[in-house]
mmCIF file of C-alpha atoms in Angstrom:
data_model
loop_
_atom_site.group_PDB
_atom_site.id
_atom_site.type_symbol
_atom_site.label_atom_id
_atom_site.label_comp_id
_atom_site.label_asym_id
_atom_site.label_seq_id
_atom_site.Cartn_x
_atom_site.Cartn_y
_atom_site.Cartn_z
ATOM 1 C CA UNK A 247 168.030 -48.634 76.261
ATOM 2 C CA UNK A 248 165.309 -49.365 74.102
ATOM 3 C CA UNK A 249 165.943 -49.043 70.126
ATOM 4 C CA UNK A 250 163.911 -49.999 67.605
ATOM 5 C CA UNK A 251 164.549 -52.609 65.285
ATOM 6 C CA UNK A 252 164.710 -53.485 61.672
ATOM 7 C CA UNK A 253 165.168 -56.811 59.527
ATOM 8 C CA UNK A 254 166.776 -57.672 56.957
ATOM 9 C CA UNK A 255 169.912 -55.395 57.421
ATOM 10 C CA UNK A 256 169.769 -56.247 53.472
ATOM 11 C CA UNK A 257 167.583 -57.565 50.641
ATOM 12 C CA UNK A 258 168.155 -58.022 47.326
ATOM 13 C CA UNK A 259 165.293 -58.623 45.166
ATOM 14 C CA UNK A 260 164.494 -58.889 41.616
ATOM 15 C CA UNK A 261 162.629 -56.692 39.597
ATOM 16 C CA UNK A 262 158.855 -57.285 39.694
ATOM 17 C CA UNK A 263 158.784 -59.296 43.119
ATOM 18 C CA UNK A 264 157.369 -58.332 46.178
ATOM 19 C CA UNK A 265 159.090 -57.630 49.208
ATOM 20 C CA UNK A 266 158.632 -56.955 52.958
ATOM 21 C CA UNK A 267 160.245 -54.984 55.335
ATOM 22 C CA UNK A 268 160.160 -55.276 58.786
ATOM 23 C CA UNK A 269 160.234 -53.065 61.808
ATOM 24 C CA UNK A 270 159.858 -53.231 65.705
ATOM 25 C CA UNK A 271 159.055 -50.156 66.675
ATOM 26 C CA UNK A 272 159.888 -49.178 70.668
ATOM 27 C CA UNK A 273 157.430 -50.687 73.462
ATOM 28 C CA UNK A 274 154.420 -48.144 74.194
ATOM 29 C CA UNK A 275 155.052 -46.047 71.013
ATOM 30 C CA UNK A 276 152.399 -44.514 69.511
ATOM 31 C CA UNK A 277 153.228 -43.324 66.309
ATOM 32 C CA UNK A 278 154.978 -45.612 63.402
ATOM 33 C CA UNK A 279 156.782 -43.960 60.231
ATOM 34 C CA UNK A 280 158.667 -45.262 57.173
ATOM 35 C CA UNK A 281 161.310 -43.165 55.064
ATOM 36 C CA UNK A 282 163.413 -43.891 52.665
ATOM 37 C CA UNK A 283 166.710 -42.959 51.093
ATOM 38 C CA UNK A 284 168.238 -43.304 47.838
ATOM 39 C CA UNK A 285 171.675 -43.407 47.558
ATOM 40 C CA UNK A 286 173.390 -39.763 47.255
ATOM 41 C CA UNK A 287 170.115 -38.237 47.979
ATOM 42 C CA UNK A 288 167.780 -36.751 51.137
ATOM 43 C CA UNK A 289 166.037 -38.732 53.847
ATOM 44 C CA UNK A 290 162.188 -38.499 52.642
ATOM 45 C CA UNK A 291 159.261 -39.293 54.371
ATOM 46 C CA UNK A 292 157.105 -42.335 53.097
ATOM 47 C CA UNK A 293 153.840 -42.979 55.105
ATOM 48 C CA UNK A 294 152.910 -42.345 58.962
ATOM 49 C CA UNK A 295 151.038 -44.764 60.939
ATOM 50 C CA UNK A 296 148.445 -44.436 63.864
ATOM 51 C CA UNK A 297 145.927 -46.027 65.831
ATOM 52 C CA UNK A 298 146.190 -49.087 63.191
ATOM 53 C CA UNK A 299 145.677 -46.567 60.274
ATOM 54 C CA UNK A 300 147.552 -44.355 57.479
ATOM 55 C CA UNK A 301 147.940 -40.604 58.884
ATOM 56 C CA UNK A 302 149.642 -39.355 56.292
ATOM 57 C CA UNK A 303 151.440 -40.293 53.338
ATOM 58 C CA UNK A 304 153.362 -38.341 50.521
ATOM 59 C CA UNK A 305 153.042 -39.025 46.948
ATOM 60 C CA UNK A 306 155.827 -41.444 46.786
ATOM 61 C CA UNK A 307 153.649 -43.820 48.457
ATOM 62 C CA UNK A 308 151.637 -45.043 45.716
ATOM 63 C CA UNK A 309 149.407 -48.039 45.608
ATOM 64 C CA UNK A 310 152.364 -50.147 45.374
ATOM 65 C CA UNK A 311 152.964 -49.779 48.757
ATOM 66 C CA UNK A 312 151.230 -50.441 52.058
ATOM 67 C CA UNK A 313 152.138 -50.925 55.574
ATOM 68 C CA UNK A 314 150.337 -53.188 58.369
ATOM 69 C CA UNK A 315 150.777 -53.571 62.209
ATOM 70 C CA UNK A 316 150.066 -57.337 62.180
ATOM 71 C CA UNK A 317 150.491 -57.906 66.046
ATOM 72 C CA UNK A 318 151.679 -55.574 68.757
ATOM 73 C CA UNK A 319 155.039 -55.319 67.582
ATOM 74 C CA UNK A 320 156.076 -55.334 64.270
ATOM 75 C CA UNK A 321 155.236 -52.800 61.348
ATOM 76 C CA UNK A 322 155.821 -53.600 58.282
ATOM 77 C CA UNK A 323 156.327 -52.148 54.503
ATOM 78 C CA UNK A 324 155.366 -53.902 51.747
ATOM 79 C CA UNK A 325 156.361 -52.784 48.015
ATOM 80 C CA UNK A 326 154.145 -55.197 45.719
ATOM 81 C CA UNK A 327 156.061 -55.080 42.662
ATOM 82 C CA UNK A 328 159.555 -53.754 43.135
ATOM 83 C CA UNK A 329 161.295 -50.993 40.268
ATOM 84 C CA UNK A 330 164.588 -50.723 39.989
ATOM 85 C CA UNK A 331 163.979 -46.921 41.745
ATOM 86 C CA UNK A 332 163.296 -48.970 44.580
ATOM 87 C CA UNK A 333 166.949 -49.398 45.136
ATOM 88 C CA UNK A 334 167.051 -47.117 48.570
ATOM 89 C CA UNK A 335 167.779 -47.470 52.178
ATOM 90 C CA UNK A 336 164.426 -48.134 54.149
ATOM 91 C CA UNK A 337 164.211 -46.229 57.838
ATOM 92 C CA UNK A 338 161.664 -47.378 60.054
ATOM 93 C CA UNK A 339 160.560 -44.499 63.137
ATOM 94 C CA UNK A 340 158.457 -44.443 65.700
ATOM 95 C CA UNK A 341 157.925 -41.882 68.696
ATOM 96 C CA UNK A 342 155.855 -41.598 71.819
ATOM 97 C CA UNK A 343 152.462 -40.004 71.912
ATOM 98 C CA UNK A 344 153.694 -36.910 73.777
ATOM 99 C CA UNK A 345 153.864 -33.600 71.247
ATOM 100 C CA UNK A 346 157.351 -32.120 72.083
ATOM 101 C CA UNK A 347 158.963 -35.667 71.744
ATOM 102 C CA UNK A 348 161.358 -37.083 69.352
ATOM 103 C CA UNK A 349 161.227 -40.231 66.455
ATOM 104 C CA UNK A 350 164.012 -42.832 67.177
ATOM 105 C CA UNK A 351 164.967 -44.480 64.284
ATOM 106 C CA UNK A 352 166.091 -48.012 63.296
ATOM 107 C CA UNK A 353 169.343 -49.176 61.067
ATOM 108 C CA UNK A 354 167.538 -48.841 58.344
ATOM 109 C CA UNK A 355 167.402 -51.924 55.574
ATOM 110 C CA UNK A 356 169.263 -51.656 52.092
ATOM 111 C CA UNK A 357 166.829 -52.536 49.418
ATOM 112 C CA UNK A 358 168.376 -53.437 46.457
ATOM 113 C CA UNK A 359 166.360 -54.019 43.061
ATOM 114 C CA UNK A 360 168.292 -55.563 40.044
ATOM 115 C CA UNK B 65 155.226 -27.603 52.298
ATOM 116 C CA UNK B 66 158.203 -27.737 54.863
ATOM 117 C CA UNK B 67 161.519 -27.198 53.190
ATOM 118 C CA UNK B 68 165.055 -27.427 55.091
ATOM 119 C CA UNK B 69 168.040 -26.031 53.434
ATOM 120 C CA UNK B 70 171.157 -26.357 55.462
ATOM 121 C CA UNK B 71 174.385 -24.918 54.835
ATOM 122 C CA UNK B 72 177.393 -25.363 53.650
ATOM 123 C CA UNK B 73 176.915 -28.136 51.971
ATOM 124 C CA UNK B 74 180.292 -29.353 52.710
ATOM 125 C CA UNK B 75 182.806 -28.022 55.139
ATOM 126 C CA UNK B 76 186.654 -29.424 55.453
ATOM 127 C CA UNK B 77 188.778 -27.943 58.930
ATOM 128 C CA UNK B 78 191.572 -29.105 60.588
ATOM 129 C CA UNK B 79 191.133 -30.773 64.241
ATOM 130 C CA UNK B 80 190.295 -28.464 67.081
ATOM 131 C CA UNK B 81 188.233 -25.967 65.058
ATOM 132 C CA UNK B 82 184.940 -24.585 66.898
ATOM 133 C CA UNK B 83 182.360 -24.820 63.885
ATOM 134 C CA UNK B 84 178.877 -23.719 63.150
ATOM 135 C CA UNK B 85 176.842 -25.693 60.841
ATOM 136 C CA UNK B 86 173.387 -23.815 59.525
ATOM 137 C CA UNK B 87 169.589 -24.984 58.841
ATOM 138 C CA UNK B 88 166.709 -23.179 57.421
ATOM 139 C CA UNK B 89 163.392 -24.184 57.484
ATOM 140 C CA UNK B 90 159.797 -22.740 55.662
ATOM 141 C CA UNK B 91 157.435 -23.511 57.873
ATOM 142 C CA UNK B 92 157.853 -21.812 61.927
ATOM 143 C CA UNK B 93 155.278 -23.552 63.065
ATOM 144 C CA UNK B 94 157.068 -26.761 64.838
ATOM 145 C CA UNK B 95 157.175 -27.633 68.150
ATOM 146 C CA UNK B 96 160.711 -29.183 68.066
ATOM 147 C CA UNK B 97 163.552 -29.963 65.867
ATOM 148 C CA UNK B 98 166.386 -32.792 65.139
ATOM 149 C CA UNK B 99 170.005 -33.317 64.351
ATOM 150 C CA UNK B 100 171.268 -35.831 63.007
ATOM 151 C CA UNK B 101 174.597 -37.250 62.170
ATOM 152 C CA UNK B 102 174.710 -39.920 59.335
ATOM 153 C CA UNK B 103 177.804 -41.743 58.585
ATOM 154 C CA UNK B 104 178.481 -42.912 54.915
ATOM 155 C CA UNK B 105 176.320 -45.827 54.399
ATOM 156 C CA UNK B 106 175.172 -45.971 57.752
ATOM 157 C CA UNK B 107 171.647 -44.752 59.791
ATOM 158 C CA UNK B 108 170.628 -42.014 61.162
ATOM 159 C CA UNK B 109 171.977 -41.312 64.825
ATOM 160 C CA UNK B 110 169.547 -38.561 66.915
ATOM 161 C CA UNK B 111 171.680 -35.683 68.172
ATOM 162 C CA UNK B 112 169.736 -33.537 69.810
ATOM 163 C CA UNK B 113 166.399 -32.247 69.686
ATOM 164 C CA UNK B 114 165.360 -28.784 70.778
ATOM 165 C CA UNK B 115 162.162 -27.661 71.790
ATOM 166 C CA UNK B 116 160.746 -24.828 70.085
ATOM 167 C CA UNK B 117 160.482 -22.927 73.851
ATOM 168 C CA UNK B 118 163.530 -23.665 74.143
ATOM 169 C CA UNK B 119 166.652 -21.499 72.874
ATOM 170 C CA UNK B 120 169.650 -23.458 72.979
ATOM 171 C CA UNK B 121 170.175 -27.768 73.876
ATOM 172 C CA UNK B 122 173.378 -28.893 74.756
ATOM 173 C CA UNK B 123 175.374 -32.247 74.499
ATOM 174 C CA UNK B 124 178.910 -32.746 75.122
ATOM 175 C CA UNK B 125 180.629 -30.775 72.539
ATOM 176 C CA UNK B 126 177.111 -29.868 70.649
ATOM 177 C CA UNK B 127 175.303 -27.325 71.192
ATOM 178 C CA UNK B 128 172.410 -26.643 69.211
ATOM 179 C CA UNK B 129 170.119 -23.610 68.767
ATOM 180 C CA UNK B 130 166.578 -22.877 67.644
ATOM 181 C CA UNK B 131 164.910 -19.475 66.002
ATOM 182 C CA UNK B 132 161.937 -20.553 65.088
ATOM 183 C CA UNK B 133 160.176 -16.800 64.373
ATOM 184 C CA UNK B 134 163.168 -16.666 61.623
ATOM 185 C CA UNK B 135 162.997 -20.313 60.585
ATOM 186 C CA UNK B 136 166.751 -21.284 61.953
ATOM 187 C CA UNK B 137 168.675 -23.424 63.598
ATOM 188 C CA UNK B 138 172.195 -23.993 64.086
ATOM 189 C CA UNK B 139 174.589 -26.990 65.547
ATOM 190 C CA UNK B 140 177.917 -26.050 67.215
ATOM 191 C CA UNK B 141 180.636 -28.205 67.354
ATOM 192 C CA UNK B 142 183.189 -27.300 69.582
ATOM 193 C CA UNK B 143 187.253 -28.650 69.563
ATOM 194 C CA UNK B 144 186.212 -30.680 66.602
ATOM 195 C CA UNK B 145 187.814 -34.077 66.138
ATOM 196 C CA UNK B 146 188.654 -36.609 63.000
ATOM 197 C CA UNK B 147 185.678 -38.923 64.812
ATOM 198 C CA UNK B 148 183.269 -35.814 63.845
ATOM 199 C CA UNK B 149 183.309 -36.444 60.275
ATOM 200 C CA UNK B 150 180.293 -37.264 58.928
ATOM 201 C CA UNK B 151 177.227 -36.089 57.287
ATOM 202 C CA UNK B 152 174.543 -33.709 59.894
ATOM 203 C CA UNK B 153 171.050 -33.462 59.413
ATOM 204 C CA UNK B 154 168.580 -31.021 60.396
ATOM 205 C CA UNK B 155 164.827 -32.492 60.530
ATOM 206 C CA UNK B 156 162.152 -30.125 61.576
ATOM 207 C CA UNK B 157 158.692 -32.212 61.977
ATOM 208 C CA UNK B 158 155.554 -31.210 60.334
ATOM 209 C CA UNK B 159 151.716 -31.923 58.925
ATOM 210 C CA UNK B 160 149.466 -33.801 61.368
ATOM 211 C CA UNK B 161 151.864 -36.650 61.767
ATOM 212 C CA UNK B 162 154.491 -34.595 62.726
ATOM 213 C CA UNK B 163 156.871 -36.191 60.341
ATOM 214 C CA UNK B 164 159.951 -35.349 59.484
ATOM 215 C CA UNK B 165 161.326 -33.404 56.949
ATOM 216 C CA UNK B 166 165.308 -33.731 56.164
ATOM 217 C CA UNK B 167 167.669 -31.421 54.515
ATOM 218 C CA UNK B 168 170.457 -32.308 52.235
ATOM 219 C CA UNK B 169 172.999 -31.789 55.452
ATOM 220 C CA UNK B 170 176.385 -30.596 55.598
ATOM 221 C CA UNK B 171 179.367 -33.063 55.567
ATOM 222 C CA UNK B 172 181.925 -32.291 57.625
ATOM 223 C CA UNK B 173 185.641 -33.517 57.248
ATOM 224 C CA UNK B 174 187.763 -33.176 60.263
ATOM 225 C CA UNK B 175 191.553 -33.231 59.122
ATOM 226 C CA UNK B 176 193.809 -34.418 61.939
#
């Protein structure tokens, strides 16, 4: 069964570095999304991606982040300078292009800023 | 804005207990909603999803249901078992994107 993907399972990073996550989405999806977690707290939605483009975003995702589809496969998240409020779990998404159907999500990667 | 409130927050019962977990959501206008179950520390396992013409999904021992003129859902659990324990989520989609938006779930204990 397809699944999508997500590496590392881990980081750890220091404060002030950049990082990148990365994602492969499920073959012949359409539509890419990012949340993230921190610990004790709700799922929250980050940025959406389609058609090679930002759809939406929320106000968590500041200029310190951005996302790319650099080949046919893998999305990415990239947090430029890392805060220690960085420290979250990372869920990539991604769905089909049909309206009633549903996101599968990946394992998610645990982002740790010291 | 969608917000999702689901309650209780946290519910403990004893193995073999048929139990009814609640979500609320602002905004009717979906097409479809999620459950989730999240185990500590873990990711987020899809459920079910409902469609918004549709009034109940079922799998296995789940059973999920979908108001969407009063903003509800709720996820049955039926005979519930130790392996049930974890955290479920309730997701509605919405805005253009049609992403998500998660409540604070309930966490469910299952005493054997």
């Amino acid at each position: 069964e397809p699944e999508v993907t997500q590496t590392p399972s881990h980081q750890v990073t220091q404060m002030g570095q950049e990082v990148i996550l990365r994602c492969v989405p499920i073959s012949n999806h359409l539509y890419f999304y990012w949340y993230r977690q921190i610990l004790g707290q709700k799922v929250e939605f980050l940025v959406s991606f389609y058609n090679n483009e930002i759809s939406e975003k929320s106000e968590i995702f500041d200029d310190q982040f951005s996302v790319e589809r650099p080949d046919g496969s893998n999305f990415t998240l990239k947090i430029r300078s890392t805060k220690l409020e960085d420290s979250a779990m990372y869920f990539c998404a991604s769905r089909s292009g049909r309206v009633y159907n549903e996101q599968f999500f990946g394992p998610g990667t645990r982002l740790t800023v010291l | 804005k969608q917000e999702v409130t689901q309650i209780p927050a946290a519910l403990s019962v004893p193995e073999g207990e048929n139990l009814v977990l609640n979500c609320s959501f602002t905004d009717s206008a979906i097409y479809n909603l999620q459950w989730f179950r999240q185990d500590p520390g873990k990711g987020l396992t899809s459920l079910l999803l409902i469609q918004s013409s549709q009034r109940e999904q079922t799998s296995g021992r789940l059973n999920a249901s979908l108001d969407k003129s009063s903003g509800r859902s709720t996820l049955y659990i039926a005979a519930s078992q130790p392996g049930d324990s974890a955290t479920y989520l309730c997701a509605p989609p919405s805005g253009s994107a049609r992403q998500l938006t998660f409540g604070s779930g309930t966490q469910l204990t299952v005493l054997p």
